[in-house]
PDB file of C-alpha atoms in Angstrom:
ATOM      1  CA  UNK A   1       0.000   0.000   0.000  1.00  0.00           C
ATOM      2  CA  UNK A   2       1.465   3.332  -1.052  1.00  0.00           C
ATOM      3  CA  UNK A   3       1.541   5.970   1.653  1.00  0.00           C
ATOM      4  CA  UNK A   4       0.241   9.435   0.875  1.00  0.00           C
ATOM      5  CA  UNK A   5       2.054  12.501   2.095  1.00  0.00           C
ATOM      6  CA  UNK A   6       0.898  16.064   2.452  1.00  0.00           C
ATOM      7  CA  UNK A   7       2.134  18.869   0.227  1.00  0.00           C
ATOM      8  CA  UNK A   8       4.078  20.274   3.194  1.00  0.00           C
ATOM      9  CA  UNK A   9       5.863  16.955   3.752  1.00  0.00           C
ATOM     10  CA  UNK A  10       6.836  16.736   0.086  1.00  0.00           C
ATOM     11  CA  UNK A  11       8.036  20.343   0.004  1.00  0.00           C
ATOM     12  CA  UNK A  12      10.093  19.804   3.164  1.00  0.00           C
ATOM     13  CA  UNK A  13      11.639  16.620   1.738  1.00  0.00           C
ATOM     14  CA  UNK A  14      12.584  18.387  -1.487  1.00  0.00           C
ATOM     15  CA  UNK A  15      14.175  21.229   0.450  1.00  0.00           C
ATOM     16  CA  UNK A  16      16.291  18.714   2.392  1.00  0.00           C
ATOM     17  CA  UNK A  17      17.416  17.092  -0.862  1.00  0.00           C
ATOM     18  CA  UNK A  18      18.391  20.464  -2.345  1.00  0.00           C
ATOM     19  CA  UNK A  19      20.151  21.317   0.921  1.00  0.00           C
ATOM     20  CA  UNK A  20      22.135  18.067   0.754  1.00  0.00           C
ATOM     21  CA  UNK A  21      23.054  18.569  -2.917  1.00  0.00           C
ATOM     22  CA  UNK A  22      24.243  22.099  -2.163  1.00  0.00           C
ATOM     23  CA  UNK A  23      26.514  21.039   0.698  1.00  0.00           C
ATOM     24  CA  UNK A  24      27.905  18.155  -1.352  1.00  0.00           C
ATOM     25  CA  UNK A  25      28.678  20.620  -4.152  1.00  0.00           C
ATOM     26  CA  UNK A  26      30.301  23.041  -1.708  1.00  0.00           C
ATOM     27  CA  UNK A  27      32.493  20.282  -0.272  1.00  0.00           C
ATOM     28  CA  UNK A  28      33.543  19.220  -3.772  1.00  0.00           C
ATOM     29  CA  UNK A  29      34.340  22.803  -4.752  1.00  0.00           C
ATOM     30  CA  UNK A  30      36.289  23.423  -1.534  1.00  0.00           C
ATOM     31  CA  UNK A  31      38.427  20.315  -2.032  1.00  0.00           C
ATOM     32  CA  UNK A  32      39.011  21.241  -5.693  1.00  0.00           C
ATOM     33  CA  UNK A  33      40.085  24.753  -4.721  1.00  0.00           C
ATOM     34  CA  UNK A  34      42.411  23.363  -2.053  1.00  0.00           C
ATOM     35  CA  UNK A  35      44.004  20.964  -4.536  1.00  0.00           C
ATOM     36  CA  UNK A  36      44.494  23.747  -7.126  1.00  0.00           C
ATOM     37  CA  UNK A  37      46.235  26.053  -4.637  1.00  0.00           C
ATOM     38  CA  UNK A  38      48.184  23.344  -2.795  1.00  0.00           C
ATOM     39  CA  UNK A  39      51.615  24.340  -4.155  1.00  0.00           C
ATOM     40  CA  UNK A  40      51.125  28.050  -3.461  1.00  0.00           C
ATOM     41  CA  UNK A  41      49.721  27.337  -0.027  1.00  0.00           C
ATOM     42  CA  UNK A  42      52.532  25.097   1.136  1.00  0.00           C
ATOM     43  CA  UNK A  43      55.103  27.533  -0.239  1.00  0.00           C
ATOM     44  CA  UNK A  44      53.503  30.206   1.912  1.00  0.00           C
ATOM     45  CA  UNK A  45      53.196  27.974   4.984  1.00  0.00           C
ATOM     46  CA  UNK A  46      56.803  26.785   4.782  1.00  0.00           C
ATOM     47  CA  UNK A  47      58.563  30.017   3.801  1.00  0.00           C
ATOM     48  CA  UNK A  48      56.675  32.709   5.693  1.00  0.00           C
ATOM     49  CA  UNK A  49      57.356  33.325   9.356  1.00  0.00           C
ATOM     50  CA  UNK A  50      54.704  32.546  11.948  1.00  0.00           C
ATOM     51  CA  UNK A  51      52.665  35.553  12.977  1.00  0.00           C
ATOM     52  CA  UNK A  52      49.183  36.355  14.207  1.00  0.00           C
ATOM     53  CA  UNK A  53      47.982  36.872  10.661  1.00  0.00           C
ATOM     54  CA  UNK A  54      49.448  33.566   9.514  1.00  0.00           C
ATOM     55  CA  UNK A  55      47.542  31.883  12.354  1.00  0.00           C
ATOM     56  CA  UNK A  56      44.444  33.742  11.155  1.00  0.00           C
ATOM     57  CA  UNK A  57      45.055  32.345   7.672  1.00  0.00           C
ATOM     58  CA  UNK A  58      45.308  28.763   8.955  1.00  0.00           C
ATOM     59  CA  UNK A  59      42.052  29.103  10.898  1.00  0.00           C
ATOM     60  CA  UNK A  60      40.210  30.715   7.977  1.00  0.00           C
ATOM     61  CA  UNK A  61      41.531  28.071   5.598  1.00  0.00           C
ATOM     62  CA  UNK A  62      40.818  24.913   7.564  1.00  0.00           C
ATOM     63  CA  UNK A  63      37.747  25.654   9.705  1.00  0.00           C
ATOM     64  CA  UNK A  64      35.477  25.293   6.622  1.00  0.00           C
ATOM     65  CA  UNK A  65      36.595  21.657   6.383  1.00  0.00           C
ATOM     66  CA  UNK A  66      35.082  21.095   9.832  1.00  0.00           C
ATOM     67  CA  UNK A  67      31.990  23.126   8.912  1.00  0.00           C
ATOM     68  CA  UNK A  68      31.335  21.081   5.772  1.00  0.00           C
ATOM     69  CA  UNK A  69      32.047  17.782   7.544  1.00  0.00           C
ATOM     70  CA  UNK A  70      29.517  18.655  10.253  1.00  0.00           C
ATOM     71  CA  UNK A  71      26.788  19.559   7.788  1.00  0.00           C
ATOM     72  CA  UNK A  72      27.405  16.523   5.597  1.00  0.00           C
ATOM     73  CA  UNK A  73      27.137  14.314   8.683  1.00  0.00           C
ATOM     74  CA  UNK A  74      23.865  16.001   9.656  1.00  0.00           C
ATOM     75  CA  UNK A  75      22.513  15.704   6.091  1.00  0.00           C
ATOM     76  CA  UNK A  76      23.450  12.091   5.330  1.00  0.00           C
ATOM     77  CA  UNK A  77      23.200  10.252   8.665  1.00  0.00           C
ATOM     78  CA  UNK A  78      19.627   9.174   9.545  1.00  0.00           C
ATOM     79  CA  UNK A  79      18.645  10.917  12.745  1.00  0.00           C
ATOM     80  CA  UNK A  80      15.327  10.990  14.589  1.00  0.00           C
ATOM     81  CA  UNK A  81      16.562  12.972  17.594  1.00  0.00           C
ATOM     82  CA  UNK A  82      15.738  16.686  17.403  1.00  0.00           C
ATOM     83  CA  UNK A  83      18.096  17.449  20.294  1.00  0.00           C
ATOM     84  CA  UNK A  84      20.980  15.929  18.338  1.00  0.00           C
ATOM     85  CA  UNK A  85      20.025  18.068  15.331  1.00  0.00           C
ATOM     86  CA  UNK A  86      20.096  21.132  17.557  1.00  0.00           C
ATOM     87  CA  UNK A  87      23.517  20.176  18.944  1.00  0.00           C
ATOM     88  CA  UNK A  88      25.008  19.549  15.490  1.00  0.00           C
ATOM     89  CA  UNK A  89      23.578  22.811  14.190  1.00  0.00           C
ATOM     90  CA  UNK A  90      25.050  24.730  17.125  1.00  0.00           C
ATOM     91  CA  UNK A  91      28.472  23.201  16.457  1.00  0.00           C
ATOM     92  CA  UNK A  92      28.256  24.061  12.765  1.00  0.00           C
ATOM     93  CA  UNK A  93      27.076  27.576  13.631  1.00  0.00           C
ATOM     94  CA  UNK A  94      30.187  28.034  15.788  1.00  0.00           C
ATOM     95  CA  UNK A  95      32.383  26.979  12.872  1.00  0.00           C
ATOM     96  CA  UNK A  96      30.473  29.389  10.594  1.00  0.00           C
ATOM     97  CA  UNK A  97      31.000  32.300  12.987  1.00  0.00           C
ATOM     98  CA  UNK A  98      34.711  31.517  13.336  1.00  0.00           C
ATOM     99  CA  UNK A  99      35.133  31.230   9.565  1.00  0.00           C
ATOM    100  CA  UNK A 100      33.396  34.487   8.615  1.00  0.00           C
ATOM    101  CA  UNK A 101      35.016  36.368  11.514  1.00  0.00           C
ATOM    102  CA  UNK A 102      38.506  35.338  10.369  1.00  0.00           C
ATOM    103  CA  UNK A 103      37.700  36.266   6.768  1.00  0.00           C
ATOM    104  CA  UNK A 104      36.480  39.698   7.826  1.00  0.00           C
ATOM    105  CA  UNK A 105      39.519  40.199  10.082  1.00  0.00           C
ATOM    106  CA  UNK A 106      41.783  39.951   7.045  1.00  0.00           C
ATOM    107  CA  UNK A 107      40.074  42.905   5.431  1.00  0.00           C
ATOM    108  CA  UNK A 108      39.823  44.951   8.605  1.00  0.00           C
ATOM    109  CA  UNK A 109      43.616  44.678   8.823  1.00  0.00           C
ATOM    110  CA  UNK A 110      44.033  45.399   5.114  1.00  0.00           C
ATOM    111  CA  UNK A 111      41.919  48.543   5.430  1.00  0.00           C
ATOM    112  CA  UNK A 112      44.021  49.526   8.444  1.00  0.00           C
ATOM    113  CA  UNK A 113      47.156  49.157   6.298  1.00  0.00           C
ATOM    114  CA  UNK A 114      45.622  51.242   3.503  1.00  0.00           C
ATOM    115  CA  UNK A 115      45.080  54.029   6.034  1.00  0.00           C
ATOM    116  CA  UNK A 116      48.790  53.941   7.007  1.00  0.00           C
ATOM    117  CA  UNK A 117      48.055  52.329  10.376  1.00  0.00           C
ATOM    118  CA  UNK A 118      45.783  55.134  11.547  1.00  0.00           C
ATOM    119  CA  UNK A 119      44.853  54.276  15.144  1.00  0.00           C
ATOM    120  CA  UNK A 120      41.516  56.086  15.028  1.00  0.00           C
ATOM    121  CA  UNK A 121      40.471  54.072  11.981  1.00  0.00           C
ATOM    122  CA  UNK A 122      41.612  50.849  13.673  1.00  0.00           C
ATOM    123  CA  UNK A 123      39.704  51.525  16.904  1.00  0.00           C
ATOM    124  CA  UNK A 124      36.548  52.448  14.961  1.00  0.00           C
ATOM    125  CA  UNK A 125      36.723  49.313  12.807  1.00  0.00           C
ATOM    126  CA  UNK A 126      37.562  47.046  15.745  1.00  0.00           C
ATOM    127  CA  UNK A 127      34.711  48.380  17.886  1.00  0.00           C
ATOM    128  CA  UNK A 128      32.232  48.026  15.025  1.00  0.00           C
ATOM    129  CA  UNK A 129      33.494  44.541  14.187  1.00  0.00           C
ATOM    130  CA  UNK A 130      33.191  43.320  17.791  1.00  0.00           C
ATOM    131  CA  UNK A 131      29.699  44.814  18.100  1.00  0.00           C
ATOM    132  CA  UNK A 132      28.572  43.051  14.914  1.00  0.00           C
ATOM    133  CA  UNK A 133      30.062  39.711  16.052  1.00  0.00           C
ATOM    134  CA  UNK A 134      28.468  39.864  19.528  1.00  0.00           C
ATOM    135  CA  UNK A 135      25.071  40.927  18.167  1.00  0.00           C
ATOM    136  CA  UNK A 136      25.172  38.266  15.419  1.00  0.00           C
ATOM    137  CA  UNK A 137      26.022  35.485  17.865  1.00  0.00           C
ATOM    138  CA  UNK A 138      23.214  36.597  20.161  1.00  0.00           C
ATOM    139  CA  UNK A 139      20.619  36.715  17.369  1.00  0.00           C
ATOM    140  CA  UNK A 140      21.772  33.462  15.729  1.00  0.00           C
ATOM    141  CA  UNK A 141      21.834  31.261  18.808  1.00  0.00           C
ATOM    142  CA  UNK A 142      18.899  32.970  20.502  1.00  0.00           C
ATOM    143  CA  UNK A 143      16.671  32.464  17.457  1.00  0.00           C
ATOM    144  CA  UNK A 144      17.584  28.871  16.607  1.00  0.00           C
ATOM    145  CA  UNK A 145      17.392  27.743  20.239  1.00  0.00           C
ATOM    146  CA  UNK A 146      13.630  28.308  20.369  1.00  0.00           C
ATOM    147  CA  UNK A 147      12.705  26.824  16.961  1.00  0.00           C
ATOM    148  CA  UNK A 148      12.077  23.048  17.006  1.00  0.00           C
ATOM    149  CA  UNK A 149      13.957  20.733  14.644  1.00  0.00           C
ATOM    150  CA  UNK A 150      12.098  18.207  12.499  1.00  0.00           C
ATOM    151  CA  UNK A 151      13.069  15.319  10.236  1.00  0.00           C
ATOM    152  CA  UNK A 152      11.324  14.353   7.021  1.00  0.00           C
ATOM    153  CA  UNK A 153       8.156  12.260   7.283  1.00  0.00           C
ATOM    154  CA  UNK A 154       9.115  10.519   4.012  1.00  0.00           C
ATOM    155  CA  UNK A 155      11.330   7.429   4.473  1.00  0.00           C
ATOM    156  CA  UNK A 156      14.779   7.612   2.906  1.00  0.00           C
ATOM    157  CA  UNK A 157      15.087  11.409   3.218  1.00  0.00           C
ATOM    158  CA  UNK A 158      17.821  12.195   5.722  1.00  0.00           C
ATOM    159  CA  UNK A 159      18.641  15.474   7.391  1.00  0.00           C
ATOM    160  CA  UNK A 160      16.635  17.833   9.570  1.00  0.00           C
ATOM    161  CA  UNK A 161      15.283  21.350   9.395  1.00  0.00           C
ATOM    162  CA  UNK A 162      13.609  23.879  11.651  1.00  0.00           C
ATOM    163  CA  UNK A 163       9.869  23.424  11.318  1.00  0.00           C
ATOM    164  CA  UNK A 164       8.986  27.000  12.231  1.00  0.00           C
ATOM    165  CA  UNK A 165      10.193  30.106  10.442  1.00  0.00           C
ATOM    166  CA  UNK A 166      13.375  31.715  11.764  1.00  0.00           C
ATOM    167  CA  UNK A 167      13.211  34.936   9.769  1.00  0.00           C
ATOM    168  CA  UNK A 168      15.006  36.808  12.569  1.00  0.00           C
ATOM    169  CA  UNK A 169      18.220  35.222  11.288  1.00  0.00           C
ATOM    170  CA  UNK A 170      18.278  37.867   8.566  1.00  0.00           C
ATOM    171  CA  UNK A 171      19.383  40.429  11.193  1.00  0.00           C
ATOM    172  CA  UNK A 172      23.018  39.157  11.407  1.00  0.00           C
ATOM    173  CA  UNK A 173      23.257  39.469   7.624  1.00  0.00           C
ATOM    174  CA  UNK A 174      21.959  43.027   7.788  1.00  0.00           C
ATOM    175  CA  UNK A 175      24.659  43.762  10.370  1.00  0.00           C
ATOM    176  CA  UNK A 176      27.256  42.162   8.070  1.00  0.00           C
ATOM    177  CA  UNK A 177      26.013  44.348   5.195  1.00  0.00           C
ATOM    178  CA  UNK A 178      26.513  47.417   7.387  1.00  0.00           C
ATOM    179  CA  UNK A 179      30.028  46.326   8.389  1.00  0.00           C
ATOM    180  CA  UNK A 180      31.160  45.552   4.856  1.00  0.00           C
ATOM    181  CA  UNK A 181      29.599  48.715   3.437  1.00  0.00           C
ATOM    182  CA  UNK A 182      31.516  50.732   6.024  1.00  0.00           C
ATOM    183  CA  UNK A 183      34.799  48.959   5.243  1.00  0.00           C
ATOM    184  CA  UNK A 184      34.260  49.374   1.506  1.00  0.00           C
ATOM    185  CA  UNK A 185      33.577  53.077   2.019  1.00  0.00           C
ATOM    186  CA  UNK A 186      36.838  53.464   3.946  1.00  0.00           C
ATOM    187  CA  UNK A 187      38.709  51.680   1.150  1.00  0.00           C
ATOM    188  CA  UNK A 188      37.159  53.859  -1.538  1.00  0.00           C
ATOM    189  CA  UNK A 189      37.824  57.081   0.385  1.00  0.00           C
ATOM    190  CA  UNK A 190      41.453  56.115   0.888  1.00  0.00           C
ATOM    191  CA  UNK A 191      41.857  55.071  -2.747  1.00  0.00           C
ATOM    192  CA  UNK A 192      40.424  58.392  -3.950  1.00  0.00           C
ATOM    193  CA  UNK A 193      42.685  60.351  -1.586  1.00  0.00           C
ATOM    194  CA  UNK A 194      45.889  58.648  -2.722  1.00  0.00           C
ATOM    195  CA  UNK A 195      45.344  57.527  -6.308  1.00  0.00           C
ATOM    196  CA  UNK A 196      47.466  60.366  -7.679  1.00  0.00           C
ATOM    197  CA  UNK A 197      50.352  59.994  -5.244  1.00  0.00           C
ATOM    198  CA  UNK A 198      50.631  56.205  -4.883  1.00  0.00           C
ATOM    199  CA  UNK A 199      52.010  54.132  -7.727  1.00  0.00           C
ATOM    200  CA  UNK A 200      52.648  50.753  -6.159  1.00  0.00           C
ATOM    201  CA  UNK A 201      51.724  47.193  -7.147  1.00  0.00           C
ATOM    202  CA  UNK A 202      50.964  46.040  -3.597  1.00  0.00           C
ATOM    203  CA  UNK A 203      48.731  49.045  -2.966  1.00  0.00           C
ATOM    204  CA  UNK A 204      46.767  48.418  -6.180  1.00  0.00           C
ATOM    205  CA  UNK A 205      46.330  44.745  -5.277  1.00  0.00           C
ATOM    206  CA  UNK A 206      45.034  45.656  -1.818  1.00  0.00           C
ATOM    207  CA  UNK A 207      42.445  48.080  -3.167  1.00  0.00           C
ATOM    208  CA  UNK A 208      41.206  45.710  -5.903  1.00  0.00           C
ATOM    209  CA  UNK A 209      40.981  42.767  -3.493  1.00  0.00           C
ATOM    210  CA  UNK A 210      39.143  44.797  -0.877  1.00  0.00           C
ATOM    211  CA  UNK A 211      36.538  46.156  -3.291  1.00  0.00           C
ATOM    212  CA  UNK A 212      35.894  42.762  -4.893  1.00  0.00           C
ATOM    213  CA  UNK A 213      35.622  41.002  -1.517  1.00  0.00           C
ATOM    214  CA  UNK A 214      33.195  43.582  -0.115  1.00  0.00           C
ATOM    215  CA  UNK A 215      31.086  43.489  -3.288  1.00  0.00           C
ATOM    216  CA  UNK A 216      30.775  39.697  -3.010  1.00  0.00           C
ATOM    217  CA  UNK A 217      29.972  39.942   0.686  1.00  0.00           C
ATOM    218  CA  UNK A 218      27.259  42.534   0.097  1.00  0.00           C
ATOM    219  CA  UNK A 219      25.734  40.482  -2.723  1.00  0.00           C
ATOM    220  CA  UNK A 220      25.583  37.208  -0.782  1.00  0.00           C
ATOM    221  CA  UNK A 221      24.343  38.921   2.375  1.00  0.00           C
ATOM    222  CA  UNK A 222      21.511  40.418   0.324  1.00  0.00           C
ATOM    223  CA  UNK A 223      20.696  36.981  -1.115  1.00  0.00           C
ATOM    224  CA  UNK A 224      20.570  35.496   2.381  1.00  0.00           C
ATOM    225  CA  UNK A 225      18.271  38.245   3.656  1.00  0.00           C
ATOM    226  CA  UNK A 226      15.863  37.538   0.786  1.00  0.00           C
ATOM    227  CA  UNK A 227      15.922  33.733   1.205  1.00  0.00           C
ATOM    228  CA  UNK A 228      15.306  34.017   4.947  1.00  0.00           C
ATOM    229  CA  UNK A 229      12.344  36.328   4.390  1.00  0.00           C
ATOM    230  CA  UNK A 230      10.799  34.580   1.368  1.00  0.00           C
ATOM    231  CA  UNK A 231      11.452  30.828   1.705  1.00  0.00           C
ATOM    232  CA  UNK A 232      10.628  28.032   4.135  1.00  0.00           C
ATOM    233  CA  UNK A 233      11.964  24.655   5.320  1.00  0.00           C
ATOM    234  CA  UNK A 234      15.579  23.897   4.371  1.00  0.00           C
ATOM    235  CA  UNK A 235      15.540  26.562   1.647  1.00  0.00           C
ATOM    236  CA  UNK A 236      15.864  29.319   4.242  1.00  0.00           C
ATOM    237  CA  UNK A 237      19.416  28.454   5.273  1.00  0.00           C
ATOM    238  CA  UNK A 238      20.820  26.942   2.097  1.00  0.00           C
ATOM    239  CA  UNK A 239      22.947  29.975   1.120  1.00  0.00           C
ATOM    240  CA  UNK A 240      24.224  30.943   4.572  1.00  0.00           C
ATOM    241  CA  UNK A 241      27.242  28.668   4.702  1.00  0.00           C
ATOM    242  CA  UNK A 242      27.692  29.045   0.951  1.00  0.00           C
ATOM    243  CA  UNK A 243      28.445  32.720   1.605  1.00  0.00           C
ATOM    244  CA  UNK A 244      30.905  31.881   4.382  1.00  0.00           C
ATOM    245  CA  UNK A 245      32.687  29.306   2.219  1.00  0.00           C
ATOM    246  CA  UNK A 246      33.014  31.738  -0.703  1.00  0.00           C
ATOM    247  CA  UNK A 247      34.296  34.503   1.590  1.00  0.00           C
ATOM    248  CA  UNK A 248      36.842  32.128   3.149  1.00  0.00           C
ATOM    249  CA  UNK A 249      38.090  31.105  -0.306  1.00  0.00           C
ATOM    250  CA  UNK A 250      38.353  34.740  -1.398  1.00  0.00           C
ATOM    251  CA  UNK A 251      40.131  35.833   1.793  1.00  0.00           C
ATOM    252  CA  UNK A 252      42.711  33.025   1.740  1.00  0.00           C
ATOM    253  CA  UNK A 253      43.256  33.132  -2.035  1.00  0.00           C
ATOM    254  CA  UNK A 254      43.742  36.890  -1.954  1.00  0.00           C
ATOM    255  CA  UNK A 255      46.132  36.578   0.968  1.00  0.00           C
ATOM    256  CA  UNK A 256      48.220  34.035  -0.935  1.00  0.00           C
ATOM    257  CA  UNK A 257      48.269  36.268  -4.001  1.00  0.00           C
ATOM    258  CA  UNK A 258      49.316  39.286  -1.934  1.00  0.00           C
ATOM    259  CA  UNK A 259      52.089  37.351  -0.212  1.00  0.00           C
ATOM    260  CA  UNK A 260      53.479  35.988  -3.475  1.00  0.00           C
ATOM    261  CA  UNK A 261      53.265  39.447  -5.065  1.00  0.00           C
ATOM    262  CA  UNK A 262      55.216  40.949  -2.175  1.00  0.00           C
ATOM    263  CA  UNK A 263      57.737  38.106  -2.339  1.00  0.00           C
ATOM    264  CA  UNK A 264      58.333  38.737  -6.025  1.00  0.00           C
ATOM    265  CA  UNK A 265      58.697  42.462  -5.348  1.00  0.00           C
ATOM    266  CA  UNK A 266      61.396  41.764  -2.768  1.00  0.00           C
ATOM    267  CA  UNK A 267      63.127  39.336  -5.104  1.00  0.00           C
ATOM    268  CA  UNK A 268      63.250  41.950  -7.872  1.00  0.00           C
ATOM    269  CA  UNK A 269      64.429  44.671  -5.502  1.00  0.00           C
ATOM    270  CA  UNK A 270      61.245  46.728  -5.884  1.00  0.00           C
ATOM    271  CA  UNK A 271      60.537  49.347  -3.257  1.00  0.00           C
ATOM    272  CA  UNK A 272      57.355  48.855  -1.250  1.00  0.00           C
ATOM    273  CA  UNK A 273      55.817  52.103  -0.002  1.00  0.00           C
ATOM    274  CA  UNK A 274      52.945  50.687   2.003  1.00  0.00           C
ATOM    275  CA  UNK A 275      53.724  48.991   5.341  1.00  0.00           C
ATOM    276  CA  UNK A 276      52.312  45.471   5.123  1.00  0.00           C
ATOM    277  CA  UNK A 277      54.068  43.662   7.943  1.00  0.00           C
ATOM    278  CA  UNK A 278      51.079  43.895  10.269  1.00  0.00           C
ATOM    279  CA  UNK A 279      48.585  42.432   7.821  1.00  0.00           C
ATOM    280  CA  UNK A 280      50.211  39.489   6.177  1.00  0.00           C
ATOM    281  CA  UNK A 281      53.909  38.848   6.538  1.00  0.00           C
ATOM    282  CA  UNK A 282      57.249  40.109   7.672  1.00  0.00           C
ATOM    283  CA  UNK A 283      59.126  42.660   5.659  1.00  0.00           C
ATOM    284  CA  UNK A 284      61.114  39.782   4.266  1.00  0.00           C
ATOM    285  CA  UNK A 285      59.379  36.815   2.580  1.00  0.00           C
ATOM    286  CA  UNK A 286      61.429  34.402   4.600  1.00  0.00           C
TER     287      UNK A 286
END
């Protein structure tokens, strides 16, 4: 006898399947990106000196592995326990917060370097960044803690989702939009102020990287706000970690490119006018 399922059950099951396909695709893309940049990465890890920013790079680079592993486990392993779903989601949310915080830290420090290590700019950015992180953690965990987790009523569909809407989760993305818009504005102001007087490869790379990173962050944050407000079931959260993965790839890839560019500049005897030691590496590539 064939069981009949409601339209809500079918829609929820489809959202879980799409959710699983998306995380599988993200894991595949992350591994592919890691394999493509393996030589550059190990050159950087072996030849650069250890610093706070290098530690930041390692965290930003490898935490997404744990994030993806946690979500793939939650999506593929049959689980009827809503408390376990809540626990796994909280763990993955911690990894997400760590990943996006490290990615943003890179560009806070880069903007600080563009402003010639202006302490007022640093204090303003740091205070805003900490406020956004604290508020986002409070909204994220406070909202998901009260929404029950549910598994699919259709046999063979693994994974779990929050059965009630958690539209309040769009607030952390609005805060992220505000942070990145502010950082992008600082970058643009500084670029306009110094575009006539600064003719330096490293400086140009910093500005281009910053603008591109902020544009991507603003775009994906906007997408996440819309999906959280307009969709239901697993569709609501399907682009959240996608944004964090893309930002982590951009931050670490751009850092590698900047380091190798600086290394080549030192090797050729080029003069570097912008002090970069505090954001990525020592004054010497070794």
